[in-house]
Amino acid sequence: MSNSETQVGLKEVRQKVLAGTQVIQNLIPPTVSYTTEGNVLVIGPEDLARLAADKLSNMGQCAILANEPITSQDEAHLEKVMTAAENVESYYNKLIEIKGFLGQFQVKVEHDSGSAELSTVAIRKAHFDLILDLSMSPCINLEMLPPGYFYVGQDQAKLDEALEQLPDLIGSFDKPRYVKVNSEICAHYRNGNEGCTRCLNFCPADAIASVEKKIEIDPYLCHGAGSCTNACPTGAISYDLPTPQAMHTYLQKLVTSFRSQAQTAPVILFHDMGKGAQLVTDALAGEIIPIELEEITVASMDHWMSALAWGARQVLILQTDATAPTLTQMLQGELALANDILDEMGQPQRISVITEAHLTEVGAKDLSELLITSASWPVIVPAEFAATTKRETIYNAIDHLNEQAASVDTCLSQSNIPYGRVSVNTENCTLCMSCVSTCPTMALTDGGDLPALNFVEQDCVQCGLCETACPEKVISLTPQVNLDKAARQTRQTLHEEAPFECITCGTPFATQSMVKRMLDVVGTHSAFSANTDRLKMCGDCRVKDMFEDILQDPEKQLR
């Protein structure tokens, strides 16, 4: 069979598999609603802003904030400007800030030696619904701008497109609530201690904030980029459209069905539903299965590794010039770590980023070479595990891929990764269990009836909460990916000691080191100096001893 015939057959299988496999979605997905009356603020040079406002007569109320000099002194141009939008008022106040989103934009400007909401002054409303920005630089400096904010600069094509879209944004609109937060397993803040901040570093829409020490996501600003869910080590932030479980199930079914029908391992291609979707056509090589996401960072390392473990031979991620720089930065970091892990276990670097150039006639050769190379790699026997939690799923995939390669038991050390171990300086540890009470994943646990500190490396996300909470400062963290499955999953005892027994009744009530520390620190205090033995008693015996002392000498406390 010729290569062209093979490709035709593979494309037919791909089409059949994609048609027969659906992502299981919530029948009534959670949404957020926007309501607008079409009140518009036009920002920019007054001449351009006025000409634009003249074309918005079918909108609600309109106002102009002139923040830059006019662009031309041409008489004909100025005459045209003078007669444009005659009922629209111009304001020249200095802009302080813009906050909000479609239907709820608040624009604060300098006014009478203070500040004022421009919407209140200009249109007698609490807010503007829409903003058209013709400034040289956008007044909102974000990679992903809030819905309802149109930055066109002085690009006529973008202006024409915005003027066409604006009238459609009057009324009520719903959009998906893309992500949800489970504060119970969030490692951001616990018991007065600061911990993980990974999600705060990667939102291109500035939709994530720490509010009263809790991670909150503004659903009205969120674009569904998925960078927060990608960065979250515990799964506390999870994508909801589709859910992590639904996406993993979809991936597994696609790979399994394609392998079964085509008798060859597929290549998974993640792409966004914007520009990426426009670039993916039927011309794509037959062994490539495209998977459309809101943004490419919705899929993270657990998806990449699982796809490979379930039998894909390679994972490709399509990055376009529309991908936000923050997402690109995150992608490159995760990609480097994933391929370092594959290198460490003796697997080929099966995960690659491709660009839009690879999908053009010029770059088709480079993509073809990638596919030819991956076709020669050792075939992965599909794993049988089902996706569960984010943490368990990624380790199941890593362990399977390791078993399919060199089965190494080494540790890959890298800085600033959410995998690793905890070490304790046992000489100064009093087993106070502050670390246990603050650990969000139960990687650290106590010894139950015995004074002991236990640790499971697989559950540790290196949030640093235990290190911060430790009053003796005896805890240190070592970021690493441990490929020794048994060692990583085994409950290790980091420190243990015999309990201290009450000198009166013999009941264990503290650790040896804790009592020693109390004697060293508190024993010299006037309240205990004459009764240091009380520090060696359990709570009940200590109270009894105090009352016996009072009964024998009732006036003692008055002296």
Coordinates of C-alpha atoms in Angstrom, one line a residue:
M1 CA 0.0 0.0 0.0
S2 CA 1.4 3.4 -1.0
N3 CA 1.9 6.2 1.6
S4 CA -0.9 8.2 0.1
E5 CA -3.3 5.3 0.4
T6 CA -2.1 4.7 4.0
Q7 CA -2.8 8.4 4.8
V8 CA -6.3 8.2 3.3
G9 CA -7.0 5.1 5.5
L10 CA -5.7 6.8 8.6
K11 CA -7.7 9.9 8.0
E12 CA -10.8 7.8 7.6
V13 CA -10.1 6.1 11.0
R14 CA -9.4 9.5 12.6
Q15 CA -12.7 10.9 11.3
K16 CA -14.6 7.9 12.5
V17 CA -12.9 7.9 16.0
L18 CA -13.5 11.7 16.5
A19 CA -17.1 11.4 15.4
G20 CA -17.8 8.5 17.7
T21 CA -16.1 9.9 20.8
Q22 CA -17.5 12.8 22.7
V23 CA -16.4 14.7 25.8
I24 CA -18.9 14.1 28.5
Q25 CA -20.2 17.6 29.5
N26 CA -22.4 18.9 32.2
L27 CA -25.9 19.1 30.7
I28 CA -26.5 22.4 32.5
P29 CA -23.0 24.0 32.6
P30 CA -22.4 26.8 35.2
T31 CA -22.5 30.2 33.6
V32 CA -22.1 33.9 34.4
S33 CA -24.3 36.6 33.0
Y34 CA -23.6 40.1 31.6
T35 CA -26.2 42.8 31.1
T36 CA -25.6 45.9 29.0
E37 CA -27.6 48.9 27.8
G38 CA -24.9 49.7 25.2
N39 CA -23.5 52.8 26.9
V40 CA -20.0 53.4 25.4
L41 CA -16.9 55.3 26.5
V42 CA -14.6 56.1 23.6
I43 CA -11.0 56.8 24.6
G44 CA -8.2 58.3 22.5
P45 CA -7.2 61.4 20.5
E46 CA -10.3 63.6 20.4
D47 CA -10.5 63.8 16.6
L48 CA -10.4 60.0 16.1
A49 CA -12.6 59.4 19.1
R50 CA -15.3 61.8 17.8
L51 CA -15.3 60.3 14.3
A52 CA -15.7 56.8 15.9
A53 CA -18.5 58.0 18.2
D54 CA -20.3 59.4 15.2
K55 CA -20.7 55.8 14.0
L56 CA -22.2 54.7 17.3
S57 CA -25.6 56.5 17.1
N58 CA -27.4 53.2 17.3
M59 CA -25.8 52.5 20.8
G60 CA -26.9 53.8 24.2
Q61 CA -25.4 56.9 25.7
C62 CA -21.8 57.8 24.6
A63 CA -19.0 59.9 26.0
I64 CA -15.5 60.7 24.9
L65 CA -12.3 60.8 27.1
A66 CA -9.7 62.7 25.1
N67 CA -6.4 61.5 26.5
E68 CA -4.1 62.3 23.5
P69 CA -3.5 65.2 21.1
I70 CA -5.5 65.3 17.9
T71 CA -3.7 63.4 15.1
S72 CA -4.0 65.9 12.2
Q73 CA -4.3 69.6 11.7
D74 CA -5.7 69.2 8.2
E75 CA -8.6 71.7 7.7
A76 CA -10.9 69.2 5.9
H77 CA -10.2 66.6 8.6
L78 CA -10.9 69.1 11.4
E79 CA -14.1 70.3 9.8
K80 CA -15.3 66.8 9.5
V81 CA -14.5 66.3 13.2
M82 CA -16.3 69.4 14.3
T83 CA -19.6 68.2 12.7
A84 CA -19.3 64.6 14.0
A85 CA -21.2 63.3 17.0
E86 CA -22.4 66.7 18.0
N87 CA -24.4 65.4 20.9
V88 CA -21.5 63.5 22.5
E89 CA -19.6 65.3 25.2
S90 CA -15.8 65.3 25.4
Y91 CA -13.9 65.1 28.7
Y92 CA -10.2 65.9 29.3
N93 CA -9.7 64.7 32.8
K94 CA -6.6 62.6 33.5
L95 CA -7.4 58.9 33.6
I96 CA -6.6 57.2 36.9
E97 CA -7.8 53.6 36.3
I98 CA -10.3 51.4 34.5
K99 CA -11.7 48.4 36.3
G100 CA -14.5 46.0 35.3
F101 CA -15.9 44.1 32.4
L102 CA -18.8 44.0 29.9
G103 CA -21.7 45.9 31.5
Q104 CA -19.7 47.0 34.6
F105 CA -16.8 49.3 33.6
Q106 CA -15.8 51.8 36.2
V107 CA -13.5 54.6 34.9
K108 CA -11.9 56.8 37.6
V109 CA -10.5 60.2 36.5
E110 CA -9.0 63.2 38.3
H111 CA -11.7 65.7 39.2
D112 CA -11.7 68.9 41.4
S113 CA -8.4 68.0 43.2
G114 CA -9.7 64.5 43.8
S115 CA -11.2 61.7 41.7
A116 CA -14.6 60.9 40.3
E117 CA -16.3 58.1 38.4
L118 CA -16.5 59.4 34.8
S119 CA -19.7 57.5 34.1
T120 CA -21.5 59.4 36.9
V121 CA -20.3 62.7 35.6
A122 CA -20.8 62.0 31.8
I123 CA -23.9 59.9 31.5
R124 CA -25.4 59.8 35.0
K125 CA -24.9 56.1 35.3
A126 CA -22.9 54.0 37.8
H127 CA -20.8 52.5 35.0
F128 CA -20.1 52.2 31.3
D129 CA -21.1 49.1 29.5
L130 CA -18.5 49.1 26.8
I131 CA -15.1 50.8 26.1
L132 CA -13.6 51.5 22.7
D133 CA -10.0 52.4 23.1
L134 CA -8.2 54.3 20.3
S135 CA -5.1 55.2 22.4
M136 CA -1.6 54.6 21.2
S137 CA -1.2 52.1 24.1
P138 CA -4.1 50.3 25.7
C139 CA -5.4 51.8 28.9
I140 CA -5.8 48.3 30.4
N141 CA -2.5 46.6 30.3
L142 CA -3.4 42.9 30.3
E143 CA -2.5 40.1 27.8
M144 CA -6.2 39.0 27.8
L145 CA -8.4 42.0 27.9
P146 CA -11.8 42.0 29.8
P147 CA -14.9 41.3 27.7
G148 CA -16.5 44.5 26.4
Y149 CA -13.2 46.3 26.2
F150 CA -12.1 46.9 22.5
Y151 CA -8.6 48.0 22.0
V152 CA -8.1 49.1 18.4
G153 CA -5.3 51.7 18.6
Q154 CA -5.2 53.5 15.3
D155 CA -5.7 50.3 13.2
Q156 CA -8.6 51.1 10.8
A157 CA -9.4 47.4 10.2
K158 CA -9.7 46.7 13.9
L159 CA -11.8 49.8 14.4
D160 CA -14.2 48.8 11.6
E161 CA -14.5 45.3 13.1
A162 CA -15.2 46.7 16.6
L163 CA -17.8 49.2 15.3
E164 CA -19.5 46.2 13.6
Q165 CA -19.5 44.1 16.8
L166 CA -20.5 46.8 19.4
P167 CA -24.2 47.0 18.4
D168 CA -24.5 43.2 19.1
L169 CA -23.5 43.7 22.7
I170 CA -26.7 45.2 23.9
G171 CA -28.8 43.0 26.1
S172 CA -28.0 39.9 28.3
F173 CA -25.3 37.4 27.6
D174 CA -24.1 34.2 29.2
K175 CA -20.6 32.7 29.2
P176 CA -19.2 29.6 30.8
R177 CA -17.8 29.6 34.4
Y178 CA -14.7 27.9 33.3
V179 CA -13.0 26.9 36.5
K180 CA -13.9 26.2 40.1
V181 CA -11.9 26.3 43.4
N182 CA -11.9 23.7 46.2
S183 CA -10.5 25.7 49.1
E184 CA -10.3 22.5 51.3
I185 CA -7.3 21.2 49.4
C186 CA -5.8 24.6 48.4
A187 CA -2.2 25.1 49.6
H188 CA -2.2 28.9 49.4
Y189 CA -2.7 29.8 53.1
R190 CA -3.3 27.8 56.3
N191 CA -3.2 28.4 60.0
G192 CA -1.7 31.9 59.6
N193 CA 1.0 30.8 57.1
E194 CA 1.6 31.7 53.5
G195 CA 2.1 28.9 51.1
C196 CA 1.6 28.2 47.4
T197 CA 1.2 31.1 45.0
R198 CA 1.6 29.3 41.7
C199 CA -1.8 30.2 40.2
L200 CA -1.3 33.9 41.0
N201 CA 1.7 34.0 38.7
F202 CA 0.2 32.8 35.5
C203 CA -3.2 34.4 34.8
P204 CA -3.0 36.5 31.7
A205 CA -6.4 38.1 32.5
D206 CA -5.6 39.1 36.1
A207 CA -8.7 37.2 37.1
I208 CA -7.1 35.5 40.2
A209 CA -6.5 37.2 43.5
S210 CA -5.9 36.3 47.1
V211 CA -8.9 37.7 49.0
E212 CA -8.7 37.4 52.8
K213 CA -6.1 34.7 52.3
K214 CA -8.3 32.6 50.0
I215 CA -7.8 32.2 46.2
E216 CA -10.7 33.6 44.3
I217 CA -11.3 33.7 40.6
D218 CA -13.4 36.4 39.0
P219 CA -15.6 34.5 36.6
Y220 CA -16.4 37.7 34.7
L221 CA -12.7 38.4 33.9
C222 CA -11.7 34.7 33.4
H223 CA -11.1 33.7 29.7
G224 CA -10.7 30.0 30.5
A225 CA -7.0 30.0 29.6
G226 CA -6.5 27.2 32.1
S227 CA -3.1 28.4 33.3
C228 CA -4.3 28.4 36.9
T229 CA -5.5 24.8 36.7
N230 CA -2.3 23.9 35.0
A231 CA -0.2 25.5 37.7
C232 CA -2.2 24.2 40.7
P233 CA -0.3 21.3 42.2
T234 CA -3.1 19.9 44.3
G235 CA -6.0 20.1 41.9
A236 CA -7.7 22.7 44.1
I237 CA -8.4 24.8 41.0
S238 CA -9.9 22.6 38.3
Y239 CA -11.3 23.2 34.9
D240 CA -15.1 22.7 34.7
L241 CA -15.7 22.8 31.0
P242 CA -14.8 19.9 30.5
T243 CA -13.9 18.6 34.0
P244 CA -10.5 17.0 34.4
Q245 CA -12.1 13.5 34.6
A246 CA -14.1 14.1 31.4
M247 CA -11.0 15.3 29.5
H248 CA -8.9 12.3 30.7
T249 CA -11.7 9.8 29.7
Y250 CA -12.0 11.5 26.3
L251 CA -8.2 11.2 25.8
Q252 CA -8.1 7.6 26.8
K253 CA -11.1 6.6 24.5
L254 CA -9.6 8.5 21.5
V255 CA -6.2 6.8 21.8
T256 CA -7.6 3.4 22.5
S257 CA -10.1 3.5 19.7
F258 CA -7.6 4.8 17.1
R259 CA -5.0 2.2 18.1
S260 CA -7.6 -0.6 17.8
Q261 CA -8.9 0.5 14.4
A262 CA -5.7 1.8 12.7
Q263 CA -3.3 -0.7 14.3
T264 CA -0.9 2.1 14.9
A265 CA -0.2 4.6 17.8
P266 CA -1.6 8.1 17.2
V267 CA -0.1 11.5 17.7
I268 CA -2.1 13.8 19.9
L269 CA -2.3 17.5 18.9
F270 CA -3.6 20.0 21.4
H271 CA -4.7 23.3 19.9
D272 CA -6.9 26.3 20.9
M273 CA -10.3 27.0 19.5
G274 CA -9.3 30.3 18.1
K275 CA -6.4 30.6 15.6
G276 CA -5.3 27.1 16.2
A277 CA -8.7 25.7 15.1
Q278 CA -8.4 27.7 11.9
L279 CA -5.0 26.1 11.1
V280 CA -6.1 22.5 11.7
T281 CA -7.6 21.2 8.5
D282 CA -8.2 17.8 6.8
A283 CA -4.8 18.1 5.3
L284 CA -3.3 17.1 8.7
A285 CA -1.4 13.8 8.6
G286 CA -3.8 10.9 9.3
E287 CA -2.1 9.7 12.4
I288 CA -2.5 13.1 14.2
I289 CA -5.7 13.4 16.3
P290 CA -6.5 17.1 17.0
I291 CA -8.0 18.0 20.3
E292 CA -9.5 21.5 20.6
L293 CA -9.2 23.4 23.9
E294 CA -10.2 26.9 25.0
E295 CA -6.5 27.6 25.3
I296 CA -3.6 25.2 24.9
T297 CA -2.7 25.5 28.6
V298 CA -6.0 23.8 29.6
A299 CA -4.1 20.6 29.0
S300 CA -1.2 20.1 31.4
M301 CA 1.5 17.6 32.2
D302 CA -1.0 15.0 33.5
H303 CA -2.8 15.1 30.2
W304 CA 0.4 14.8 28.2
M305 CA 1.8 12.0 30.2
S306 CA -1.5 10.1 30.4
A307 CA -2.0 10.3 26.7
L308 CA 1.4 8.7 26.2
A309 CA 0.8 6.1 28.9
W310 CA -2.5 5.1 27.3
G311 CA -0.7 4.5 24.0
A312 CA -0.1 7.7 22.0
R313 CA 3.4 7.8 20.5
Q314 CA 3.8 11.5 20.7
V315 CA 2.1 14.7 22.0
L316 CA 2.2 18.0 20.0
I317 CA 1.0 21.4 21.3
L318 CA 0.2 24.0 18.7
Q319 CA 1.3 27.5 19.7
T320 CA 0.3 30.5 17.6
D321 CA 1.1 34.2 17.7
A322 CA -2.3 34.6 19.5
T323 CA -1.0 32.6 22.5
A324 CA -0.5 35.0 25.4
P325 CA 3.1 35.5 26.5
T326 CA 2.3 34.3 30.0
L327 CA 0.8 31.1 28.6
T328 CA 3.9 30.6 26.4
Q329 CA 6.2 31.0 29.5
M330 CA 4.2 28.5 31.4
L331 CA 4.1 26.1 28.5
Q332 CA 7.9 26.2 28.0
G333 CA 8.5 25.5 31.7
E334 CA 6.2 22.5 31.8
L335 CA 7.4 21.2 28.5
A336 CA 11.1 21.3 29.7
L337 CA 10.2 19.5 32.9
A338 CA 8.1 16.8 31.2
N339 CA 10.9 16.0 28.7
D340 CA 13.5 16.0 31.4
I341 CA 11.4 13.4 33.2
L342 CA 11.2 11.4 30.0
D343 CA 15.0 11.7 29.5
E344 CA 15.7 10.6 33.0
M345 CA 13.7 7.3 32.5
G346 CA 15.2 6.7 29.1
Q347 CA 12.2 7.6 27.0
P348 CA 12.5 9.7 23.8
Q349 CA 11.4 13.4 24.1
R350 CA 7.8 12.6 23.1
I351 CA 6.3 16.0 23.8
S352 CA 6.9 19.0 21.4
V353 CA 5.6 22.4 20.7
I354 CA 4.9 23.2 17.1
T355 CA 4.0 26.6 15.6
E356 CA 1.7 27.7 12.9
A357 CA 4.6 27.5 10.5
H358 CA 4.5 23.7 10.8
L359 CA 1.0 23.7 9.3
T360 CA 1.9 25.7 6.2
E361 CA 3.4 24.3 3.0
V362 CA 6.8 25.7 3.9
G363 CA 6.9 24.1 7.3
A364 CA 5.1 20.8 6.4
K365 CA 8.5 19.2 5.9
D366 CA 9.6 19.9 9.5
L367 CA 6.3 18.4 10.8
S368 CA 6.7 15.4 8.5
E369 CA 10.3 14.8 9.9
L370 CA 8.9 15.0 13.5
L371 CA 6.4 12.3 12.6
I372 CA 8.9 10.1 10.9
T373 CA 11.2 10.3 13.9
S374 CA 8.5 9.4 16.4
A375 CA 7.3 6.5 14.2
S376 CA 10.7 4.8 14.9
W377 CA 10.5 5.2 18.7
P378 CA 9.7 2.1 20.8
V379 CA 6.0 1.4 21.0
I380 CA 4.3 2.0 24.4
V381 CA 2.1 -0.9 25.7
P382 CA -1.1 0.9 26.8
A383 CA -1.6 1.3 30.5
E384 CA -4.8 0.2 32.1
F385 CA -5.1 2.8 34.9
A386 CA -8.1 5.2 35.0
A387 CA -7.7 8.9 35.8
T388 CA -8.4 9.9 39.4
T389 CA -6.9 12.9 41.1
K390 CA -4.5 15.1 39.3
R391 CA -1.6 14.0 41.5
E392 CA -2.2 10.3 41.3
T393 CA -2.9 10.4 37.5
I394 CA 0.4 12.0 36.6
Y395 CA 2.4 9.6 38.8
N396 CA 0.5 6.6 37.4
A397 CA 1.4 7.8 33.9
I398 CA 5.1 8.5 34.8
D399 CA 5.5 5.1 36.5
H400 CA 4.0 3.3 33.5
L401 CA 6.3 5.1 31.0
N402 CA 9.2 4.4 33.3
E403 CA 8.3 0.7 33.3
Q404 CA 8.2 0.8 29.5
A405 CA 11.7 2.2 29.4
A406 CA 14.6 1.8 31.8
S407 CA 12.7 1.4 35.0
V408 CA 15.1 3.7 36.8
D409 CA 14.8 4.5 40.5
T410 CA 16.6 7.8 40.4
C411 CA 15.6 11.3 41.5
L412 CA 15.5 14.3 39.0
S413 CA 16.3 17.4 41.0
Q414 CA 15.0 20.8 39.8
S415 CA 14.2 24.0 41.5
N416 CA 10.7 25.4 41.9
I417 CA 8.7 22.3 41.0
P418 CA 5.7 21.0 43.0
Y419 CA 7.2 17.6 43.6
G420 CA 9.8 16.6 46.3
R421 CA 10.5 15.6 49.8
V422 CA 10.6 17.0 53.3
S423 CA 13.5 16.6 55.6
V424 CA 13.6 17.2 59.4
N425 CA 16.5 18.0 61.7
T426 CA 15.5 15.5 64.4
E427 CA 18.0 16.9 66.9
N428 CA 15.8 20.0 67.5
C429 CA 12.3 18.7 66.5
T430 CA 9.9 18.5 69.4
L431 CA 7.2 16.8 67.4
C432 CA 4.8 19.6 68.1
M433 CA 2.9 18.7 64.9
S434 CA 2.5 22.2 63.6
C435 CA 3.6 20.9 60.2
V436 CA 0.9 18.2 60.2
S437 CA -1.9 20.6 61.0
T438 CA -0.9 22.9 58.2
C439 CA -0.2 20.3 55.4
P440 CA -3.0 20.6 52.8
T441 CA -2.4 17.2 51.2
M442 CA -1.7 15.0 54.3
A443 CA 1.7 14.3 53.0
L444 CA 2.8 14.8 56.6
T445 CA 0.8 12.9 59.3
D446 CA 1.3 12.1 63.0
G447 CA 1.9 8.8 64.6
G448 CA -1.5 8.4 66.1
D449 CA -1.0 7.2 69.7
L450 CA 2.8 7.4 69.4
P451 CA 4.9 10.6 69.0
A452 CA 6.0 10.3 65.4
L453 CA 6.1 12.4 62.2
N454 CA 5.4 10.4 59.0
F455 CA 5.8 11.5 55.4
V456 CA 4.6 10.3 51.9
E457 CA 6.7 11.9 49.2
Q458 CA 4.1 11.4 46.4
D459 CA 1.6 13.6 48.2
C460 CA 4.0 16.5 48.8
V461 CA 3.5 19.6 46.6
Q462 CA 6.4 21.6 48.0
C463 CA 4.1 24.5 49.1
G464 CA 6.3 25.4 52.0
L465 CA 3.5 25.6 54.6
C466 CA 5.2 23.1 56.9
E467 CA 8.5 24.9 56.7
T468 CA 6.9 28.2 57.6
A469 CA 4.8 26.8 60.4
C470 CA 7.6 25.0 62.1
P471 CA 8.4 26.9 65.4
E472 CA 11.8 25.2 65.7
K473 CA 12.7 25.9 62.0
V474 CA 13.9 22.3 61.5
I475 CA 12.1 21.5 58.3
S476 CA 13.7 21.8 54.8
L477 CA 12.3 21.1 51.3
T478 CA 14.0 19.3 48.4
P479 CA 12.2 19.7 45.1
Q480 CA 12.6 16.6 43.0
V481 CA 10.8 14.0 40.9
N482 CA 11.4 10.6 42.5
L483 CA 11.1 7.8 39.9
D484 CA 11.4 5.1 42.6
K485 CA 7.7 4.3 42.9
A486 CA 8.0 2.2 46.1
A487 CA 10.1 4.8 47.9
R488 CA 7.9 7.6 46.8
Q489 CA 4.7 5.9 47.9
T490 CA 6.0 4.4 51.2
R491 CA 5.1 6.2 54.4
Q492 CA 8.4 7.2 55.9
T493 CA 9.0 8.0 59.6
L494 CA 10.9 11.3 59.6
H495 CA 11.1 11.4 63.4
E496 CA 9.9 9.5 66.4
E497 CA 10.6 9.3 70.1
A498 CA 9.3 7.7 73.3
P499 CA 6.4 9.5 75.0
F500 CA 7.0 11.3 78.3
E501 CA 5.0 9.7 81.0
C502 CA 3.4 11.8 83.8
I503 CA 5.6 11.4 87.0
T504 CA 2.4 11.1 89.1
C505 CA 0.0 8.8 87.2
G506 CA 2.2 7.4 84.4
T507 CA -0.1 8.6 81.6
P508 CA 1.8 9.6 78.4
F509 CA 1.0 13.3 77.7
A510 CA 3.9 14.8 75.7
T511 CA 7.2 14.0 73.9
Q512 CA 10.5 13.7 75.7
S513 CA 11.8 16.7 73.8
M514 CA 8.8 18.8 74.4
V515 CA 9.0 18.4 78.2
K516 CA 12.8 19.1 78.0
R517 CA 12.1 22.3 76.0
M518 CA 9.4 23.4 78.5
L519 CA 11.9 22.9 81.4
D520 CA 14.5 24.9 79.6
V521 CA 12.3 27.8 78.5
V522 CA 9.5 28.0 81.2
G523 CA 11.1 26.3 84.2
T524 CA 13.0 29.4 85.3
H525 CA 9.7 31.5 85.4
S526 CA 8.6 32.5 88.9
A527 CA 5.3 30.6 88.4
F528 CA 7.2 27.3 88.0
S529 CA 10.6 27.8 89.6
A530 CA 9.5 26.3 92.9
N531 CA 7.3 23.7 91.2
T532 CA 9.2 22.5 88.2
D533 CA 7.9 19.0 88.7
R534 CA 4.5 20.2 87.6
L535 CA 5.9 20.6 84.1
K536 CA 6.4 16.8 84.2
M537 CA 2.8 16.1 85.0
C538 CA -0.2 15.6 82.8
G539 CA -2.9 18.3 82.8
D540 CA -5.1 16.5 85.4
C541 CA -2.3 15.8 87.8
R542 CA -0.9 19.3 87.5
V543 CA -4.3 20.8 88.6
K544 CA -4.6 18.4 91.5
D545 CA -1.1 19.3 92.7
M546 CA -2.0 23.0 92.6
F547 CA -5.1 22.5 94.6
E548 CA -3.3 20.3 97.2
D549 CA -0.8 23.1 97.6
I550 CA -3.5 25.7 98.2
L551 CA -5.3 23.5 100.7
Q552 CA -2.1 23.0 102.7
D553 CA -1.4 26.8 102.7
P554 CA -4.5 28.8 101.7
E555 CA -2.6 32.2 102.1
K556 CA 0.3 31.2 99.9
Q557 CA -1.3 32.9 96.8
L558 CA -1.7 36.1 98.7
R559 CA 2.0 36.5 99.6

